[in-house]
mmCIF file of C-alpha atoms in Angstrom:
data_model
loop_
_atom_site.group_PDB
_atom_site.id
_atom_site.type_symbol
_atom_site.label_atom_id
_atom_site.label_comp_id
_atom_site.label_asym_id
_atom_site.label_seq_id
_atom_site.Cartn_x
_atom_site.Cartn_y
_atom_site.Cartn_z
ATOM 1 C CA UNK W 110 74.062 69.960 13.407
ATOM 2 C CA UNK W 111 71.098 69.019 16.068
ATOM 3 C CA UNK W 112 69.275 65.780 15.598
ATOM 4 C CA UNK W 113 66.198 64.876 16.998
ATOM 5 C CA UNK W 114 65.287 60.937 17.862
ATOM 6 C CA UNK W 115 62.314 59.923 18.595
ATOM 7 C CA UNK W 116 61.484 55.884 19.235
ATOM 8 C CA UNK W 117 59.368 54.020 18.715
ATOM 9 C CA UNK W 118 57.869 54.860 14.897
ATOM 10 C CA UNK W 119 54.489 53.090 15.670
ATOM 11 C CA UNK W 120 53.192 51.540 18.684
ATOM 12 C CA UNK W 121 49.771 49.104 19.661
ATOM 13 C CA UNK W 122 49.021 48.476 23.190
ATOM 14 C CA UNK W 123 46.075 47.141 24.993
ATOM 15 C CA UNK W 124 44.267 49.584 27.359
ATOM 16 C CA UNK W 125 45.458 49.280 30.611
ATOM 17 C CA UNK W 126 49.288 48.573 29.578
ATOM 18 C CA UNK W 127 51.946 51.073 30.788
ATOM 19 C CA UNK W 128 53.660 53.459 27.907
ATOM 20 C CA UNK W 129 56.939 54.928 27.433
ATOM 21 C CA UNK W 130 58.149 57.041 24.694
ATOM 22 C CA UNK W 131 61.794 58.156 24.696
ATOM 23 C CA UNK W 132 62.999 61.153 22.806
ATOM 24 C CA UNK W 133 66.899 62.735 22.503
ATOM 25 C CA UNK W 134 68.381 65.499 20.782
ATOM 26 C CA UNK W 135 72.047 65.193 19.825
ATOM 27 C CA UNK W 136 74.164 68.604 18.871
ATOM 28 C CA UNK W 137 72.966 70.979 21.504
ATOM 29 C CA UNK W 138 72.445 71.759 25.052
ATOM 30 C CA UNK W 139 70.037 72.893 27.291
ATOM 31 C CA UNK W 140 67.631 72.494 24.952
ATOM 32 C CA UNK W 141 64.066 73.531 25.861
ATOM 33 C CA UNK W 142 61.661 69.992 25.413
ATOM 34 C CA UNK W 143 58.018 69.750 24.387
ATOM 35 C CA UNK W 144 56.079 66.300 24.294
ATOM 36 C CA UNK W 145 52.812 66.781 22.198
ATOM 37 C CA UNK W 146 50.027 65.057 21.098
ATOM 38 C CA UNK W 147 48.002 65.328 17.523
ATOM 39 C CA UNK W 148 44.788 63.258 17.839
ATOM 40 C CA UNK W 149 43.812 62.646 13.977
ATOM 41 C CA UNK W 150 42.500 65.810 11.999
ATOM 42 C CA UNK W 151 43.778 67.774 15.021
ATOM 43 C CA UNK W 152 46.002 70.671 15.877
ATOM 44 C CA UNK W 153 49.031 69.829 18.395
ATOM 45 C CA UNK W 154 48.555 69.605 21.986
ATOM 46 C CA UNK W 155 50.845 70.653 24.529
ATOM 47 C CA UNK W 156 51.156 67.736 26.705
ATOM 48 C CA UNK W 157 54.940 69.217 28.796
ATOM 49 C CA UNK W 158 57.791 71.325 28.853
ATOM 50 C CA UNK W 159 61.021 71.215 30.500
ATOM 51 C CA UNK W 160 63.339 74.011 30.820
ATOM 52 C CA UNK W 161 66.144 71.733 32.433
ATOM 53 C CA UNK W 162 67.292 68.757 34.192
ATOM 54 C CA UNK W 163 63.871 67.406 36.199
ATOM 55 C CA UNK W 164 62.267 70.433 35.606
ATOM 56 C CA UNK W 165 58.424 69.475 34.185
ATOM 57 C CA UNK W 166 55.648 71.526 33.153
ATOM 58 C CA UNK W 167 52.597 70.229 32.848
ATOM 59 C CA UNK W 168 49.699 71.706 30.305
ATOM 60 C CA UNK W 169 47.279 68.955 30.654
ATOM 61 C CA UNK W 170 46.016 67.189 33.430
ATOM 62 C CA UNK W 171 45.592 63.141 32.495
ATOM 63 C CA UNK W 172 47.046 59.758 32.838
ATOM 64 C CA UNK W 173 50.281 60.617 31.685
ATOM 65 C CA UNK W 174 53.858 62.057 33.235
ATOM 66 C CA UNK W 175 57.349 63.210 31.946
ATOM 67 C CA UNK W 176 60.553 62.938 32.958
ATOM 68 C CA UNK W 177 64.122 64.436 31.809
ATOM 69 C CA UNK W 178 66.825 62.367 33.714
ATOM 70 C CA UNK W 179 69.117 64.123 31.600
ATOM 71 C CA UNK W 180 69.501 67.076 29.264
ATOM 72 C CA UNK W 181 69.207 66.009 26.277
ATOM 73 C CA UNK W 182 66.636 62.743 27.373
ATOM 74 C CA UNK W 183 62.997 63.296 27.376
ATOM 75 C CA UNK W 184 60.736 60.497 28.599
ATOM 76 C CA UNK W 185 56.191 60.069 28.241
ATOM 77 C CA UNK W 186 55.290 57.776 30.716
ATOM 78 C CA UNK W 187 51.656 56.363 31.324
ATOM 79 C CA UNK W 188 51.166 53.296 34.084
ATOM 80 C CA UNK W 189 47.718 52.206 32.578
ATOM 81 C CA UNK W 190 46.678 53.776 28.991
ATOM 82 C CA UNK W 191 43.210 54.716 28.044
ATOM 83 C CA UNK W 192 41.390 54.208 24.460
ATOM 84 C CA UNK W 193 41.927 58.253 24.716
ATOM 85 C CA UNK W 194 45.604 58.345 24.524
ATOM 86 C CA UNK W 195 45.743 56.944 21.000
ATOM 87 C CA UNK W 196 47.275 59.408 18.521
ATOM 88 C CA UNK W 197 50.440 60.948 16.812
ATOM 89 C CA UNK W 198 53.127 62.008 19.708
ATOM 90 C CA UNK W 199 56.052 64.238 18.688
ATOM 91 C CA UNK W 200 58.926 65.606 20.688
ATOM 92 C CA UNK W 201 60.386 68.805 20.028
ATOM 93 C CA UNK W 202 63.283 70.776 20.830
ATOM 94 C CA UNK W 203 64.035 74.674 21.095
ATOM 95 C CA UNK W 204 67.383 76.647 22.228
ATOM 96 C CA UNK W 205 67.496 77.593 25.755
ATOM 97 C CA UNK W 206 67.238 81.175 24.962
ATOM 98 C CA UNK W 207 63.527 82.402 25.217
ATOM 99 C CA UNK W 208 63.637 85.884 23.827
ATOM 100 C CA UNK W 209 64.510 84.859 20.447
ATOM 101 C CA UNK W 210 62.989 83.929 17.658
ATOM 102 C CA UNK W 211 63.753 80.224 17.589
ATOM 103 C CA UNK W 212 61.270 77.492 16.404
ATOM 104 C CA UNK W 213 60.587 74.582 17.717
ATOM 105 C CA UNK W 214 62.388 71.402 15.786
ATOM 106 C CA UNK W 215 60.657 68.123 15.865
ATOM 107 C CA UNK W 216 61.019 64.403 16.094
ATOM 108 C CA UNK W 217 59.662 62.277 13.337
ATOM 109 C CA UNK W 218 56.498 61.111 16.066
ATOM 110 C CA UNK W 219 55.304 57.829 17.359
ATOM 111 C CA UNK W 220 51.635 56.890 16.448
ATOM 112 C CA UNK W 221 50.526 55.021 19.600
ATOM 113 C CA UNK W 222 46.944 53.064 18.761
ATOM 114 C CA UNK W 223 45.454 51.620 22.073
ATOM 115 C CA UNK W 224 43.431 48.617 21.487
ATOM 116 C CA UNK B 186 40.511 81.869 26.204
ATOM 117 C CA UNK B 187 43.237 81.289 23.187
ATOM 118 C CA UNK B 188 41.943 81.042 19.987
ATOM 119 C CA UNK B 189 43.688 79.832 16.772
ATOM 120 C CA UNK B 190 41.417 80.117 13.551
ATOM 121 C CA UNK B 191 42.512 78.387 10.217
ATOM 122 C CA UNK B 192 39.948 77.395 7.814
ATOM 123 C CA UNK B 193 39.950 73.316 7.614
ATOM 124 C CA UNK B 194 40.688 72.833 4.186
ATOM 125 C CA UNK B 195 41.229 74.335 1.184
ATOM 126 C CA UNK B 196 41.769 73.424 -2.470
ATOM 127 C CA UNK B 197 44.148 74.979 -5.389
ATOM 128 C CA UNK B 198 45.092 73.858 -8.730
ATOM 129 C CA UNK B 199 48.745 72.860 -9.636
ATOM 130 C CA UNK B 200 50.978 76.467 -10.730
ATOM 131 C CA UNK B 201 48.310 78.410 -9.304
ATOM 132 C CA UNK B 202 49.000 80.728 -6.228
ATOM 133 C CA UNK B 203 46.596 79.656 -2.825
ATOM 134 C CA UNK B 204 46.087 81.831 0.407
ATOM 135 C CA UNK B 205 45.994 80.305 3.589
ATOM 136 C CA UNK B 206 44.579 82.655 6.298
ATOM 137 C CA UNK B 207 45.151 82.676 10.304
ATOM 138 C CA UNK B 208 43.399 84.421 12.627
ATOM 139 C CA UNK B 209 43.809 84.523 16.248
ATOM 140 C CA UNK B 210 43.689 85.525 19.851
ATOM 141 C CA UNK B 211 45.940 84.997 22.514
ATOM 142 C CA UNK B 212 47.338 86.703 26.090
ATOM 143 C CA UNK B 213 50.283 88.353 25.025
ATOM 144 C CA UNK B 214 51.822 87.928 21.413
ATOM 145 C CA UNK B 215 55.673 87.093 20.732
ATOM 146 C CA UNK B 216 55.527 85.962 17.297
ATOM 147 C CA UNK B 217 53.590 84.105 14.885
ATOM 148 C CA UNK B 218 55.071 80.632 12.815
ATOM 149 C CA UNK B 219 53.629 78.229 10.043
ATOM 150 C CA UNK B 220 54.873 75.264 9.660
ATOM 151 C CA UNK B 221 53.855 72.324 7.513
ATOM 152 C CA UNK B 222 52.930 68.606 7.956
ATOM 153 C CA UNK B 223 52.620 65.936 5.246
ATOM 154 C CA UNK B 224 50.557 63.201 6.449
ATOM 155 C CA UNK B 225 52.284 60.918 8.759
ATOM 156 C CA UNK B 226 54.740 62.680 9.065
ATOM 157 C CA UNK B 227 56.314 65.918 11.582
ATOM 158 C CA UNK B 228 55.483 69.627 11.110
ATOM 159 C CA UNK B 229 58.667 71.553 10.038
ATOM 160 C CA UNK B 230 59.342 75.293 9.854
ATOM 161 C CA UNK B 231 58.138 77.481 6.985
ATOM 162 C CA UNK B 232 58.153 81.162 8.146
ATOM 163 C CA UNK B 233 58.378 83.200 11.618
ATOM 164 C CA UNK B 234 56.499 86.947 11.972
ATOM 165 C CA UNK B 235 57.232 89.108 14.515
ATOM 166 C CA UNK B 236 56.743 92.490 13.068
ATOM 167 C CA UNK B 237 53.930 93.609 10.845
ATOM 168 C CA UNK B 238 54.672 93.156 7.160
ATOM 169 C CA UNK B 239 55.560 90.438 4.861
ATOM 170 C CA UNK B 240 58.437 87.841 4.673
ATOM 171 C CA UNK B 241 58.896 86.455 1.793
ATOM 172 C CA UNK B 242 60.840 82.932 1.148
ATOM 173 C CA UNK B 243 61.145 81.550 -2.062
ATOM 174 C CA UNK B 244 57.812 80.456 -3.280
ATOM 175 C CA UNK B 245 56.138 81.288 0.505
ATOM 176 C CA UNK B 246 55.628 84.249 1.814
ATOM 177 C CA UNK B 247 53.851 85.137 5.637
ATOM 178 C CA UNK B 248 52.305 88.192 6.164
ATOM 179 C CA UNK B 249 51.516 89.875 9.570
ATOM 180 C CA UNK B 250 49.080 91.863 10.786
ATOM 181 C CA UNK B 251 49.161 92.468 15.178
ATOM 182 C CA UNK B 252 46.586 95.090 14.975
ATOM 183 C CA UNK B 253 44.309 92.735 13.431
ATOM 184 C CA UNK B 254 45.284 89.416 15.189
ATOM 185 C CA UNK B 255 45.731 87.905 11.284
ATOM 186 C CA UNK B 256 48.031 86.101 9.111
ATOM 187 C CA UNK B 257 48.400 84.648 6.357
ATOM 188 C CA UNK B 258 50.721 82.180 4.270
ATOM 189 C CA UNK B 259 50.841 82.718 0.633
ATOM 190 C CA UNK B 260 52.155 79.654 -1.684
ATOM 191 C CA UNK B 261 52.818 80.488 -5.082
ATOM 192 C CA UNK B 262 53.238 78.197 -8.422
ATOM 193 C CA UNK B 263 51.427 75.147 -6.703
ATOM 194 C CA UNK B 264 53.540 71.730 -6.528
ATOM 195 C CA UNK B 265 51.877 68.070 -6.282
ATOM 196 C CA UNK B 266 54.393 68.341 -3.080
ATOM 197 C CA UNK B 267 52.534 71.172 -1.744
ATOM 198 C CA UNK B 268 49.955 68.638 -0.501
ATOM 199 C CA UNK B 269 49.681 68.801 2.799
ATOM 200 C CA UNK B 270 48.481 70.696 5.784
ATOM 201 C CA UNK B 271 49.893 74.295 7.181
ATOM 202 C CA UNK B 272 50.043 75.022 11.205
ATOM 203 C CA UNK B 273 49.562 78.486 12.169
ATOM 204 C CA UNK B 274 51.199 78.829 15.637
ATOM 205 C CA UNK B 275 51.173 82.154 17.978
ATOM 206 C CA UNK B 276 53.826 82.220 20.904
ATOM 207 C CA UNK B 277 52.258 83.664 23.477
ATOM 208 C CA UNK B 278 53.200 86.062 26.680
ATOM 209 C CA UNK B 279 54.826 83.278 28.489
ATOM 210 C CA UNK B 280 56.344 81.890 24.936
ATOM 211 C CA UNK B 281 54.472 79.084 24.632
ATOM 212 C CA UNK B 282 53.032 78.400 21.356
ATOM 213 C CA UNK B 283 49.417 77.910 20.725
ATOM 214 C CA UNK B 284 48.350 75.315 17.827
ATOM 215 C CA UNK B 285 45.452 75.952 15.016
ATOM 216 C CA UNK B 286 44.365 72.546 13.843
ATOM 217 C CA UNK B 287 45.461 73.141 10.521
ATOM 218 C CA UNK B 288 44.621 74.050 7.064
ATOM 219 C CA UNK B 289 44.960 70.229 4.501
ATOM 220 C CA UNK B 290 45.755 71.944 1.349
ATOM 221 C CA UNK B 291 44.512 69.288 -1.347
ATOM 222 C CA UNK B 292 46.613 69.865 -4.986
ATOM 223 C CA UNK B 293 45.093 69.071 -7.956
ATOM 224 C CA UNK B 294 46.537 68.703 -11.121
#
């Protein structure tokens, strides 16, 4: 079965600090990856998707980046983080195969808090 | 521009049956999910519409409507574990899914 890791669970950091989240899925390949954000009381928002190896779509434009040095390795970067950034990340996972009905699975988040 | 409507929050008695309603409007439609999120924690998958009609699962069903750019997700015989708050998500022309903010569906006994 496919497993989802997300690390870390919680996370404080001064404004200004650099970030990185890491997320992996284990039990599949060529997974489709999403990094998203939920500010508090909010819906989720699309932050990127990859499709494959290095490949990077970005939805927003900000502060942050993403990387996927492998297939099943998902990285949120930030070199100096805002007050703004603060909220609930989650990485998420999908099969390869977009003409299908597959949902999107997701990791169990990291609440980042900038101080 | 996108548009995912969900009212903010809504309130239901324990056993009793509670309607949560979606409407929205996207470029291009390719199927419509709910998932839901107790606080703290990830959204997981409840139900997927791609056809008109309802699907029912257990004690949730998700009903469909293209024509109208509407859903809804109907919960029947109310848990305390019900508590929690319900994503309506449309996958648009280029398959990306589009977010609501959520309905928080408050149980009380």
């Amino acid at each position: 079965s496919q497993t989802i890791h997300q690390w870390p669970a919680t996370l404080v950091q001064p404004v200004g600090s650099p970030l990185s989240l890491e997320c992996t899925v284990e039990g599949t390949s060529n997974p489709n990856l999403y990094w998203y954000r939920q500010a508090a009381g909010r819906g989720l928002q699309l932050l990127f998707y990859s499709v494959g190896i290095g490949q990077i779509s970005s939805e927003v434009p900000q502060n942050l980046s993403a990387s996927r040095p492998q297939d099943r390795q998902f990285i949120l970067s930030s070199k100096k983080l805002l007050l703004s950034d603060s909220g609930f990340y989650l990485c998420a996972w999908s099969p390869f195969t977009p003409d299908v009905s597959y949902e999107q699975y997701f990791g169990p988040g990291t609440r980042l808090t900038v101080t | 521009g996108q548009n995912i409507d969900q009212p903010t929050e809504m309130t239901a008695t324990e056993g009793a049956i509670v309607q949560i309603n979606c409407t929205y409007q996207t470029s291009g439609f390719n199927g419509l999910f709910w998932y839901q999120q107790h606080a703290g924690e990830a959204p997981t998958f409840l139900s997927y519409n791609v056809l008109d009609g309802l699907e029912e699962k257990g004690r949730f069903s998700s009903f469909l409507s293209r024509s109208k750019g509407y859903s809804y997700l109907l919960l029947k015989e109310l848990q305390m574990k019900d508590s929690a708050s319900y994503l309506c998500a449309v996958r648009d022309s280029n398959y990306q899914l589009i977010w609501g903010a959520g309905t928080k569906l408050i149980i009380k006994p």
